[in-house]
């Protein structure tokens, strides 16, 4: 056979296998192509036993030459080979990368089994390399400022200057170095002398480390490049990084081990040489657990970085590191629109060039630092730094800090028995507001920061996304009014207030109508008579709930008789409503009756709240039903603005889904701006909800948190955010692990939020409910200090996403088919692809996208001035439940 284009790695692999299998049925042959087109061969067979390497090479060369004349192990295209017996293979792991340098990594083939990083295990010390392809992007400055921030957090931090040709941090920290006597050396001195005399402790690592003077608490150390003199230049010229990795003792590895032994640091920050240099490669690919790639958002920078990232990805697959994060700096002071262009370019580039880990979004992989001319005027990178300047670097410090072992200890117990007790006791209840039994409502209800504003009589309209607690709030006041009054007593006395359902679930009151009744009413009276419906409907609900009002002489006898029935037929109610709406005489009479009730309430020093719920679901789910709902709700809201202000003791509380409110259009809509409350769950609200359920279910956790932190269920509403976060430590720790690089509370909060930044308490409780279940099934124990390991939360998220998607399908039945067709798609997704899978065009496409955005599922990733097609992303809360994957996800 002659060598040709058909001579692929697979063809060679099959040929060798077929010719060796007669001697060894279990022969294993692997032929891989490197990034530069070379081949590597690995053969494992028992036929090599008792044969020298020369004999093995001769055997394979003969086979190769018969496949293609001139083809042999010693020349192009074969870059390397391993010829092993099965026993030898057990002690010789596959390793095609001999040196952690640019060309060696790029030439290596893709590994058969990429190494996965242990996500749950924080590492100490963690080695973080700051690298840039080009200089002048603020890499050393970022490292220095981040080091100072970490030191103030009680982290022991070491900075190592590996930019031997053009030192950065060694110069920047000169004014802050603690003055000591004795000899002072650095990285170059250490590496050069250790290469010459590896057995001698010269120079001692202690003479290479300099402590930084800090005005605040903390410990910060620097290993500089060394003293600048003529000999420095000669030693640098002698340095051969490749030779370090071809001998028994590697000076680079010995330097890092000596630093760890001398200082026991939490984190080592390495300042790497820019470009494709050997010393930069070692700092990035051999030393770093994580690397921050610093660059400016220009085409020139991104083009060079593509090779950097490609090399890093391959090294990560071989060694399990480095993981990458990206720092865009310095961003010039340009218009917001231009910043958005750069941001989109960066996100697209990261998705195309670096894998986005599962459970991570592209936004969590990069950070931005705007250009600040004040940096050049700083006399120190660690002392007297303006807060406004440090704020830009806090997210980087948070990311590193979140990858380190927790500082807090002994909040609960040091025994696995104590942890297991808490785990077995924990019960999280995630029932929907509709599913809850009335007696359970006060136990589940969590008072939020919005609660005092809701209690204000001026607050008529309570808006919020579905799942933000509107129905639970409604049921608390209507069905468990005594508990509601008790919860409100810290803000207002509601003892003289009556809570009456103006509309809601039929089970709340026998006089509440359903969707068929509402359709029947409109069919009989027409589309424009809804204001009279709400007026008479309110009279019926009030008189039905408050029997003493039926004695008023001003009331219509039919109204009194109907309201006195315990369970009147809906046909009778609709008939009465139709009759009242059609009769010219009863229209003004209804307003008189409501004012008479208002006067009676005033005389008896009482107030009446009319609460309206189920306004999204109570009309049906067809397009005609939605149109009817819009007309009815516009009439309800307009009627209260027109007539309700004259009523002093009757107060409406109208619960309405946010997207429905946005679709309404009636006279004086803006007048609700001072009477409206948008329900949102802030972070403190969410953690109080979690702690309420955790403390009530786990006696062990409750006793421990009260003893150690003074936290009890009764005090939850008085506890601030930081103490709430600390109280959650025994439940889920502080950090999500090395690959997620996030504080647990931030990770959780971001993943129970939709694209409109609404957080869903039920999704939060579902996450914990499922995580508890998964944690009990793990075969290995975890830290005795933490009940739920990060993996339990991560693995629970897809289930939560599935449940949330099911809820959305129930809330928005008109979107069900659109959601199903997103299965298997990638996020972000452009409008052309949406039109294709949804089978809609032009105006219909725009409407469907608008619906999905308002429902919190899609968020636009493109800018208004971008050319078509528009691009949309899907948040984590919905991604897994929709069966989608994120672009660039590994």
XYZ file of N, CA, C and O in Angstrom, residues 215-370:
624
model
N -1.351 48.394 56.442
C -1.932 49.233 57.487
C -3.140 48.557 58.122
O -3.536 48.891 59.236
N -3.742 47.612 57.399
C -4.881 46.867 57.930
C -4.401 45.495 58.370
O -3.222 45.153 58.272
N -5.332 44.673 58.850
C -4.997 43.313 59.243
C -4.627 42.499 58.007
O -4.878 42.893 56.876
N -4.044 41.330 58.218
C -3.752 40.441 57.113
C -2.266 40.213 56.928
O -1.424 40.956 57.457
N -1.942 39.156 56.173
C -0.554 38.809 55.883
C -0.375 38.695 54.372
O -1.077 37.934 53.709
N 0.582 39.450 53.864
C 0.849 39.478 52.431
C 2.354 39.391 52.214
O 3.125 40.136 52.833
N 2.757 38.465 51.323
C 4.178 38.234 51.076
C 4.463 38.327 49.573
O 3.582 38.088 48.744
N 5.698 38.640 49.263
C 6.134 38.755 47.872
C 7.429 37.984 47.669
O 8.362 38.097 48.471
N 7.467 37.197 46.599
C 8.722 36.609 46.132
C 9.085 37.365 44.863
O 8.539 37.090 43.786
N 9.987 38.355 44.950
C 10.314 39.188 43.778
C 11.202 38.426 42.809
O 11.609 37.290 43.064
N 11.517 39.060 41.692
C 12.379 38.392 40.704
C 13.811 38.294 41.212
O 14.554 37.384 40.834
N 14.253 39.234 42.020
C 15.622 39.268 42.518
C 16.209 40.663 42.368
O 15.556 41.583 41.847
N 17.434 40.829 42.839
C 18.071 42.132 42.769
C 18.547 42.414 41.349
O 19.175 41.572 40.700
N 18.234 43.629 40.878
C 18.660 44.046 39.533
C 20.134 44.441 39.541
O 20.537 45.353 40.251
N 20.939 43.748 38.749
C 22.333 44.156 38.512
C 22.779 43.472 37.219
O 21.986 42.798 36.547
N 24.036 43.609 36.867
C 24.505 43.008 35.617
C 24.409 41.491 35.656
O 24.061 40.843 34.665
N 24.687 40.931 36.831
C 24.627 39.476 36.955
C 23.214 38.942 36.716
O 23.041 37.800 36.278
N 22.209 39.772 37.025
C 20.811 39.364 36.792
C 20.616 39.055 35.311
O 20.011 38.050 34.938
N 21.165 39.916 34.456
C 21.004 39.737 33.004
C 21.710 38.470 32.547
O 21.179 37.710 31.722
N 22.906 38.207 33.101
C 23.631 37.001 32.705
C 22.910 35.740 33.171
O 22.822 34.746 32.433
N 22.387 35.766 34.412
C 21.665 34.592 34.929
C 20.399 34.339 34.110
O 20.041 33.191 33.839
N 19.737 35.426 33.701
C 18.529 35.280 32.897
C 18.856 34.653 31.546
O 18.114 33.802 31.039
N 19.974 35.055 30.960
C 20.372 34.501 29.660
C 20.701 33.013 29.774
O 20.514 32.249 28.815
N 21.200 32.562 30.939
C 21.560 31.153 31.129
C 20.349 30.258 31.368
O 20.453 29.029 31.283
N 19.230 30.874 31.680
C 18.064 30.100 32.107
C 17.490 29.299 30.931
O 17.209 29.846 29.869
N 17.305 28.017 31.125
C 16.729 27.148 30.094
C 15.595 26.357 30.727
O 15.810 25.348 31.394
N 14.384 26.829 30.528
C 13.228 26.212 31.174
C 13.023 24.764 30.741
O 12.574 23.925 31.512
N 13.332 24.477 29.471
C 13.133 23.114 28.991
C 14.011 22.121 29.751
O 13.588 20.997 30.039
N 15.195 22.547 30.102
C 16.102 21.636 30.804
C 15.597 21.316 32.206
O 15.907 20.271 32.773
N 14.791 22.242 32.795
C 14.247 21.993 34.133
C 13.405 20.729 34.167
O 13.345 20.027 35.177
N 12.712 20.461 33.054
C 11.763 19.355 33.029
C 12.365 18.070 32.476
O 11.667 17.103 32.240
N 13.692 18.083 32.276
C 14.354 16.891 31.765
C 15.348 16.329 32.774
O 16.259 15.604 32.425
N 15.147 16.683 34.043
C 16.059 16.196 35.082
C 15.254 15.824 36.307
O 14.061 16.120 36.407
N 15.863 15.171 37.250
C 15.146 14.642 38.399
C 14.514 15.701 39.282
O 13.363 15.572 39.693
N 15.270 16.763 39.599
C 14.749 17.810 40.488
C 14.423 19.034 39.655
O 15.303 19.613 39.010
N 13.182 19.431 39.682
C 12.719 20.578 38.896
C 12.761 21.818 39.786
O 12.027 21.904 40.775
N 13.600 22.808 39.478
C 13.704 23.996 40.330
C 12.396 24.766 40.480
O 12.147 25.359 41.533
N 11.568 24.772 39.420
C 10.290 25.486 39.517
C 9.387 24.822 40.545
O 8.807 25.480 41.415
N 9.281 23.483 40.451
C 8.441 22.776 41.410
C 8.999 22.897 42.821
O 8.242 23.035 43.790
N 10.344 22.879 42.936
C 10.952 22.995 44.253
C 10.691 24.372 44.865
O 10.462 24.502 46.071
N 10.693 25.418 44.027
C 10.396 26.769 44.511
C 8.995 26.826 45.121
O 8.808 27.347 46.223
N 8.010 26.276 44.405
C 6.643 26.323 44.902
C 6.489 25.493 46.175
O 5.794 25.899 47.120
N 7.144 24.340 46.228
C 7.052 23.507 47.433
C 7.691 24.195 48.630
O 7.181 24.121 49.760
N 8.807 24.880 48.403
C 9.467 25.597 49.507
C 8.608 26.756 50.006
O 8.548 27.024 51.212
N 7.955 27.464 49.093
C 7.058 28.560 49.494
C 5.921 28.013 50.360
O 5.574 28.579 51.402
N 5.336 26.895 49.932
C 4.236 26.299 50.694
C 4.700 25.856 52.077
O 4.016 26.088 53.085
N 5.878 25.230 52.132
C 6.377 24.741 53.417
C 6.747 25.891 54.348
O 6.529 25.819 55.567
N 7.285 26.964 53.798
C 7.738 28.096 54.607
C 6.583 28.917 55.151
O 6.613 29.369 56.306
N 5.533 29.161 54.341
C 4.486 30.119 54.721
C 3.106 29.514 54.942
O 2.234 30.172 55.519
N 2.886 28.277 54.477
C 1.551 27.666 54.564
C 0.483 28.651 54.086
O -0.460 28.971 54.815
N 0.573 29.142 52.853
C -0.364 30.176 52.386
C -1.727 29.600 52.026
O -1.872 28.401 51.778
N -2.741 30.477 51.988
C -4.048 30.098 51.466
C -4.050 30.147 49.940
O -4.690 29.330 49.280
N -3.347 31.137 49.400
C -3.361 31.325 47.956
C -2.020 31.887 47.509
O -1.399 32.694 48.224
N -1.556 31.427 46.349
C -0.335 31.938 45.729
C -0.739 32.576 44.401
O -1.331 31.916 43.543
N -0.442 33.858 44.250
C -0.767 34.592 43.035
C 0.505 34.755 42.214
O 1.491 35.335 42.685
N 0.478 34.244 40.985
C 1.665 34.249 40.126
C 1.467 35.271 39.013
O 0.469 35.222 38.273
N 2.428 36.185 38.869
C 2.404 37.168 37.786
C 3.217 36.601 36.630
O 4.446 36.459 36.728
N 2.562 36.237 35.528
C 3.202 35.515 34.433
C 3.720 36.467 33.365
O 3.182 37.556 33.164
N 4.736 36.017 32.662
C 5.287 36.753 31.536
C 4.294 36.721 30.382
O 3.735 35.675 30.053
N 4.026 37.859 29.701
C 3.089 37.854 28.565
C 3.640 37.077 27.380
O 4.829 36.770 27.296
N 2.755 36.784 26.427
C 3.153 36.203 25.155
C 3.415 34.714 25.222
O 3.156 34.048 26.221
N 3.990 34.190 24.121
C 4.270 32.761 24.015
C 5.682 32.465 24.512
O 6.550 32.016 23.752
N 5.957 32.707 25.771
C 7.276 32.454 26.348
C 7.240 31.184 27.174
O 6.190 30.772 27.668
N 8.416 30.563 27.368
C 8.473 29.334 28.160
C 8.112 29.585 29.614
O 7.375 28.805 30.220
N 8.617 30.669 30.196
C 8.329 30.954 31.607
C 6.844 31.279 31.797
O 6.228 30.922 32.789
N 6.252 31.942 30.788
C 4.814 32.215 30.850
C 3.998 30.942 30.743
O 2.974 30.777 31.415
N 4.456 30.000 29.887
C 3.751 28.727 29.741
C 3.785 27.937 31.037
O 2.775 27.343 31.451
N 4.925 27.911 31.693
C 5.043 27.162 32.946
C 4.126 27.747 34.012
O 3.436 27.028 34.737
N 4.105 29.076 34.106
C 3.245 29.728 35.093
C 1.777 29.455 34.820
O 0.967 29.308 35.739
N 1.433 29.359 33.538
C 0.033 29.198 33.153
C -0.396 27.738 33.141
O -1.469 27.395 33.646
N 0.428 26.845 32.593
C -0.004 25.474 32.362
C 0.487 24.474 33.400
O -0.101 23.400 33.537
N 1.553 24.791 34.117
C 2.086 23.844 35.093
C 1.742 24.245 36.514
O 1.374 23.397 37.333
N 1.819 25.542 36.818
C 1.625 25.983 38.200
C 0.172 26.278 38.530
O -0.287 26.026 39.648
N -0.575 26.813 37.592
C -1.886 27.400 37.900
C -2.973 26.347 38.084
O -3.145 25.459 37.252
N -3.717 26.477 39.183
C -4.996 25.781 39.309
C -6.064 26.556 38.532
O -6.920 25.975 37.879
N -5.982 27.876 38.655
C -6.879 28.777 37.922
C -6.040 29.897 37.344
O -5.068 30.331 37.967
N -6.422 30.371 36.171
C -5.719 31.500 35.559
C -6.714 32.591 35.207
O -7.804 32.300 34.704
N -6.329 33.823 35.494
C -7.080 34.983 35.033
C -6.389 35.491 33.770
O -5.234 35.929 33.821
N -7.096 35.421 32.649
C -6.558 35.875 31.378
C -6.974 37.331 31.201
O -8.160 37.635 31.040
N -6.018 38.235 31.225
C -6.294 39.673 31.148
C -6.121 40.148 29.701
O -5.102 39.838 29.070
N -7.064 40.906 29.207
C -6.958 41.385 27.827
C -7.889 42.568 27.612
O -8.827 42.797 28.379
N -7.607 43.310 26.553
C -8.506 44.380 26.125
C -9.384 43.833 25.009
O -8.959 42.952 24.258
N -10.617 44.320 24.867
C -11.564 43.725 23.913
C -11.345 44.163 22.483
O -12.238 44.697 21.829
N -10.120 43.941 21.959
C -9.817 44.308 20.575
C -9.635 43.031 19.752
O -9.325 41.961 20.282
N -9.810 43.146 18.430
C -9.664 41.991 17.552
C -8.263 41.402 17.642
O -8.076 40.187 17.640
N -7.267 42.282 17.751
C -5.880 41.820 17.805
C -5.630 40.974 19.053
O -4.995 39.920 18.996
N -6.157 41.437 20.192
C -5.980 40.680 21.436
C -6.704 39.347 21.379
O -6.166 38.300 21.760
N -7.938 39.362 20.883
C -8.732 38.143 20.864
C -8.145 37.098 19.918
O -8.221 35.896 20.189
N -7.557 37.543 18.812
C -6.981 36.598 17.860
C -5.828 35.829 18.491
O -5.732 34.609 18.366
N -4.938 36.545 19.204
C -3.824 35.858 19.862
C -4.290 34.984 21.011
O -3.764 33.887 21.244
N -5.319 35.447 21.728
C -5.805 34.693 22.875
C -6.461 33.377 22.474
O -6.554 32.463 23.288
N -6.928 33.284 21.250
C -7.556 32.036 20.815
C -6.595 30.863 20.963
O -6.971 29.766 21.386
N -5.312 31.081 20.623
C -4.311 30.019 20.777
C -4.012 29.754 22.246
O -3.775 28.609 22.649
N -4.028 30.797 23.045
C -3.798 30.627 24.486
C -4.881 29.732 25.082
O -4.606 28.778 25.821
N -6.122 30.040 24.734
C -7.243 29.295 25.299
C -7.273 27.870 24.763
O -7.566 26.918 25.494
N -6.969 27.707 23.479
C -6.930 26.360 22.908
C -5.899 25.495 23.621
O -6.151 24.327 23.938
N -4.739 26.077 23.903
C -3.684 25.347 24.601
C -4.101 25.033 26.033
O -3.877 23.929 26.536
N -4.717 26.005 26.695
C -5.155 25.801 28.078
C -6.212 24.706 28.161
O -6.224 23.910 29.106
N -7.105 24.672 27.174
C -8.152 23.656 27.199
C -7.549 22.257 27.090
O -7.950 21.326 27.794
N -6.570 22.105 26.204
C -5.963 20.784 26.049
C -5.200 20.375 27.313
O -5.289 19.228 27.769
N -4.467 21.327 27.909
C -3.744 21.018 29.134
C -4.710 20.665 30.260
O -4.444 19.769 31.067
N -5.846 21.352 30.297
C -6.851 21.046 31.331
C -7.377 19.617 31.161
O -7.593 18.896 32.131
N -7.568 19.213 29.905
C -8.070 17.865 29.665
C -7.045 16.800 30.073
O -7.416 15.703 30.494
N -5.763 17.124 29.969
C -4.717 16.188 30.368
C -4.483 16.188 31.881
O -4.320 15.151 32.499
N -4.448 17.407 32.474
C -4.014 17.521 33.866
C -5.128 17.901 34.841
O -4.894 17.916 36.044
N -6.294 18.233 34.319
C -7.359 18.691 35.209
C -7.234 20.146 35.594
O -8.001 20.652 36.420
N -6.296 20.863 35.003
C -6.096 22.282 35.245
C -5.293 22.842 34.076
O -4.672 22.060 33.334
N -5.301 24.160 33.851
C -5.942 25.197 34.670
C -7.393 25.435 34.247
O -7.773 25.199 33.102
N -8.178 25.914 35.209
C -9.474 26.477 34.876
C -9.234 27.944 34.539
O -8.301 28.559 35.068
N -10.058 28.519 33.672
C -9.835 29.905 33.239
C -10.973 30.819 33.640
O -12.138 30.418 33.638
N -10.611 32.044 33.996
C -11.530 33.167 34.106
C -10.896 34.321 33.327
O -9.685 34.343 33.090
N -11.712 35.278 32.913
C -11.238 36.315 32.004
C -11.469 37.694 32.612
O -12.531 37.958 33.191
N -10.465 38.552 32.466
C -10.545 39.918 32.969
C -10.374 40.874 31.796
O -9.311 40.931 31.178
N -11.434 41.599 31.479
C -11.396 42.577 30.391
C -10.972 43.911 30.986
O -11.706 44.527 31.764
N -9.767 44.360 30.605
C -9.215 45.560 31.213
C -8.106 46.115 30.330
O -7.419 45.346 29.647
N -7.856 47.429 30.344
C -8.772 48.434 30.900
C -9.783 48.842 29.826
O -9.423 49.060 28.682
N -11.056 48.940 30.192
C -12.078 49.365 29.245
C -12.097 50.882 29.193
O -12.312 51.532 30.223
N -11.844 51.478 28.023
C -11.770 52.948 27.929
C -13.104 53.596 28.305
O -14.165 52.958 28.235
N -13.066 54.873 28.685
C -14.305 55.589 29.044
C -15.095 55.954 27.786
O -14.965 57.041 27.242
N -15.909 55.016 27.325
C -16.716 55.244 26.124
C -18.188 55.141 26.493
O -18.548 54.819 27.616
N -19.031 55.422 25.511
C -20.478 55.387 25.735
C -20.926 53.980 26.121
O -20.290 52.983 25.773
N -22.015 53.927 26.852
C -22.571 52.644 27.303
C -22.829 51.717 26.125
O -22.622 50.500 26.216
N -23.261 52.287 25.014
C -23.551 51.476 23.826
C -22.299 50.757 23.336
O -22.349 49.580 22.977
N -21.158 51.458 23.341
C -19.913 50.837 22.897
C -19.467 49.764 23.888
O -18.960 48.704 23.486
N -19.657 50.027 25.177
C -19.327 49.013 26.181
C -20.149 47.751 25.958
O -19.650 46.634 26.111
N -21.413 47.944 25.586
C -22.286 46.790 25.317
C -21.779 46.006 24.109
O -21.810 44.772 24.112
N -21.278 46.704 23.092
C -20.727 46.030 21.918
C -19.549 45.161 22.324
O -19.441 43.990 21.933
N -18.648 45.727 23.121
C -17.481 44.969 23.580
C -17.901 43.782 24.451
O -17.357 42.690 24.338
N -18.868 44.020 25.312
C -19.323 42.954 26.212
C -19.887 41.781 25.406
O -19.597 40.625 25.687
N -20.699 42.086 24.404
C -21.266 41.027 23.565
C -20.155 40.274 22.822
O -20.203 39.048 22.680
N -19.164 41.044 22.339
C -18.056 40.413 21.614
C -17.290 39.457 22.531
O -16.955 38.331 22.144
N -17.049 39.886 23.756
C -16.319 39.058 24.717
C -17.107 37.791 25.035
O -16.561 36.679 25.060
N -18.407 37.927 25.290
C -19.224 36.768 25.640
C -19.266 35.763 24.498
O -19.124 34.552 24.712
N -19.436 36.266 23.268
C -19.461 35.363 22.118
C -18.123 34.676 21.933
O -18.052 33.479 21.601
N -17.059 35.415 22.156
C -15.714 34.851 21.991
C -15.466 33.757 23.028
O -14.928 32.694 22.712
N -15.846 33.989 24.272
C -15.656 32.983 25.323
C -16.453 31.732 25.007
O -15.957 30.602 25.132
N -17.701 31.908 24.583
C -18.537 30.749 24.250
C -17.954 29.949 23.090
O -18.069 28.725 23.055
N -17.303 30.640 22.142
C -16.742 29.961 20.971
C -15.395 29.308 21.260
O -15.018 28.336 20.594
N -14.660 29.831 22.255
C -13.281 29.385 22.445
C -13.029 28.620 23.737
O -12.088 27.840 23.816
N -13.841 28.842 24.752
C -13.627 28.163 26.041
C -14.918 27.469 26.453
O -15.999 27.984 26.255
N -14.805 26.305 27.032
C -15.998 25.582 27.465
C -16.643 26.281 28.652
O -15.953 26.684 29.592
N -17.960 26.402 28.614
C -18.707 26.944 29.748
C -19.126 25.768 30.617
O -19.910 24.925 30.181
N -18.597 25.646 31.845
C -18.937 24.486 32.678
C -20.435 24.394 32.928
O -21.129 25.410 33.026
N -20.937 23.181 33.029
C -22.346 22.978 33.356
C -22.634 23.615 34.713
O -21.874 23.466 35.663
N -23.748 24.327 34.791
C -24.090 25.020 36.027
C -23.469 26.392 36.120
O -23.607 27.067 37.133
N -22.762 26.821 35.057
C -22.122 28.136 35.036
C -22.601 28.889 33.807
O -22.799 28.295 32.749
N -22.782 30.177 33.925
C -23.166 30.997 32.784
C -21.957 31.759 32.278
O -20.985 31.967 33.020
N -22.007 32.190 31.030
C -20.862 32.908 30.467
C -20.609 34.207 31.220
O -19.462 34.657 31.356
N -21.673 34.816 31.758
C -21.494 36.057 32.515
C -20.661 35.842 33.768
O -20.054 36.782 34.288
N -20.620 34.608 34.281
C -19.851 34.310 35.491
C -18.394 33.994 35.192
O -17.610 33.766 36.107
N -18.015 34.001 33.911
C -16.653 33.635 33.537
C -15.746 34.839 33.302
O -14.544 34.660 33.126
N -16.308 36.042 33.271
C -15.439 37.187 32.999
C -15.819 38.381 33.877
O -16.913 38.453 34.430
N -14.864 39.320 33.981
C -15.019 40.504 34.815
C -14.538 41.704 34.012
O -13.706 41.568 33.107
N -15.040 42.869 34.369
C -14.685 44.095 33.649
C -14.084 45.108 34.616
O -14.570 45.262 35.734
N -13.059 45.776 34.165
C -12.478 46.884 34.922
C -12.365 48.080 33.988
O -11.656 48.019 32.971
N -13.092 49.134 34.293
C -13.044 50.338 33.475
C -11.723 51.075 33.695
O -11.107 50.994 34.764
